């Protein structure tokens, strides 16, 4: 799964966090992962997507990298930092999933961040979304 690391809770069988250094835009064709994504269950009907914790365009794959995400977040504001990470090779991108009590596979929120090194300073961006 590229240059990214994943923290997975084996007891509750859910992804907790993922992080890594952007290598720029991935060249892996999306159709190559479509079959694997179809096998991943959706949660709560059509409201949720099989969302990538690490975007496909950053080199994120399937399986451990797929998390139920609200469609309105996954296809909207969530993409802003993903796009910045893709356009800033060398930037540290990270994501942390928040879960409520119990063992639900559906997160209640997500925090994503990006640390972009620059010539004279680093830029840090953080976004938090309810899921």
PDB file of C-alpha atoms in Angstrom, residues 59-111:
ATOM      1  CA  UNK A  59      -1.636   5.417  -3.688  1.00  0.00           C
ATOM      2  CA  UNK A  60      -4.239   4.079  -1.257  1.00  0.00           C
ATOM      3  CA  UNK A  61      -5.428   0.590  -2.049  1.00  0.00           C
ATOM      4  CA  UNK A  62      -8.442  -1.358  -0.758  1.00  0.00           C
ATOM      5  CA  UNK A  63      -9.065  -3.809   2.095  1.00  0.00           C
ATOM      6  CA  UNK A  64      -7.651  -2.240   5.309  1.00  0.00           C
ATOM      7  CA  UNK A  65      -7.784   1.183   3.623  1.00  0.00           C
ATOM      8  CA  UNK A  66     -11.589   1.206   3.101  1.00  0.00           C
ATOM      9  CA  UNK A  67     -13.780   2.814   5.775  1.00  0.00           C
ATOM     10  CA  UNK A  68     -17.523   3.582   5.689  1.00  0.00           C
ATOM     11  CA  UNK A  69     -17.708   7.337   5.025  1.00  0.00           C
ATOM     12  CA  UNK A  70     -20.713   9.577   4.576  1.00  0.00           C
ATOM     13  CA  UNK A  71     -21.044  10.246   0.866  1.00  0.00           C
ATOM     14  CA  UNK A  72     -21.515  13.977   1.426  1.00  0.00           C
ATOM     15  CA  UNK A  73     -18.124  14.126   3.204  1.00  0.00           C
ATOM     16  CA  UNK A  74     -16.207  11.593   1.091  1.00  0.00           C
ATOM     17  CA  UNK A  75     -17.199  13.241  -2.202  1.00  0.00           C
ATOM     18  CA  UNK A  76     -16.982  16.779  -0.917  1.00  0.00           C
ATOM     19  CA  UNK A  77     -14.918  18.613   1.698  1.00  0.00           C
ATOM     20  CA  UNK A  78     -12.797  15.558   2.545  1.00  0.00           C
ATOM     21  CA  UNK A  79     -11.142  15.797  -0.871  1.00  0.00           C
ATOM     22  CA  UNK A  80      -9.598  19.236  -0.285  1.00  0.00           C
ATOM     23  CA  UNK A  81      -6.641  17.995   1.800  1.00  0.00           C
ATOM     24  CA  UNK A  82      -6.332  14.863  -0.341  1.00  0.00           C
ATOM     25  CA  UNK A  83      -5.835  17.059  -3.417  1.00  0.00           C
ATOM     26  CA  UNK A  84      -3.287  19.219  -1.584  1.00  0.00           C
ATOM     27  CA  UNK A  85      -1.405  16.087  -0.520  1.00  0.00           C
ATOM     28  CA  UNK A  86      -1.345  14.812  -4.111  1.00  0.00           C
ATOM     29  CA  UNK A  87       0.011  18.138  -5.368  1.00  0.00           C
ATOM     30  CA  UNK A  88       2.701  18.365  -2.642  1.00  0.00           C
ATOM     31  CA  UNK A  89       5.026  15.379  -2.934  1.00  0.00           C
ATOM     32  CA  UNK A  90       7.014  15.097   0.292  1.00  0.00           C
ATOM     33  CA  UNK A  91       4.122  16.287   2.478  1.00  0.00           C
ATOM     34  CA  UNK A  92       3.013  14.237   5.496  1.00  0.00           C
ATOM     35  CA  UNK A  93      -0.657  13.263   5.183  1.00  0.00           C
ATOM     36  CA  UNK A  94      -2.519  11.615   8.041  1.00  0.00           C
ATOM     37  CA  UNK A  95      -6.004  10.586   9.014  1.00  0.00           C
ATOM     38  CA  UNK A  96      -7.509   9.517  12.340  1.00  0.00           C
ATOM     39  CA  UNK A  97     -10.925   7.847  12.649  1.00  0.00           C
ATOM     40  CA  UNK A  98     -13.122   8.549  15.678  1.00  0.00           C
ATOM     41  CA  UNK A  99     -15.514   5.845  16.918  1.00  0.00           C
ATOM     42  CA  UNK A 100     -18.331   5.929  19.451  1.00  0.00           C
ATOM     43  CA  UNK A 101     -18.785   3.425  22.239  1.00  0.00           C
ATOM     44  CA  UNK A 102     -19.028  -0.221  21.255  1.00  0.00           C
ATOM     45  CA  UNK A 103     -17.513  -2.034  18.302  1.00  0.00           C
ATOM     46  CA  UNK A 104     -19.230  -0.354  15.361  1.00  0.00           C
ATOM     47  CA  UNK A 105     -17.374  -0.410  12.050  1.00  0.00           C
ATOM     48  CA  UNK A 106     -18.827   3.004  11.198  1.00  0.00           C
ATOM     49  CA  UNK A 107     -16.789   5.958  12.501  1.00  0.00           C
ATOM     50  CA  UNK A 108     -18.572   8.906  14.094  1.00  0.00           C
ATOM     51  CA  UNK A 109     -15.935  11.347  12.868  1.00  0.00           C
ATOM     52  CA  UNK A 110     -12.607  11.782  11.173  1.00  0.00           C
ATOM     53  CA  UNK A 111      -9.641  14.110  11.506  1.00  0.00           C
TER      54      UNK A 111
END
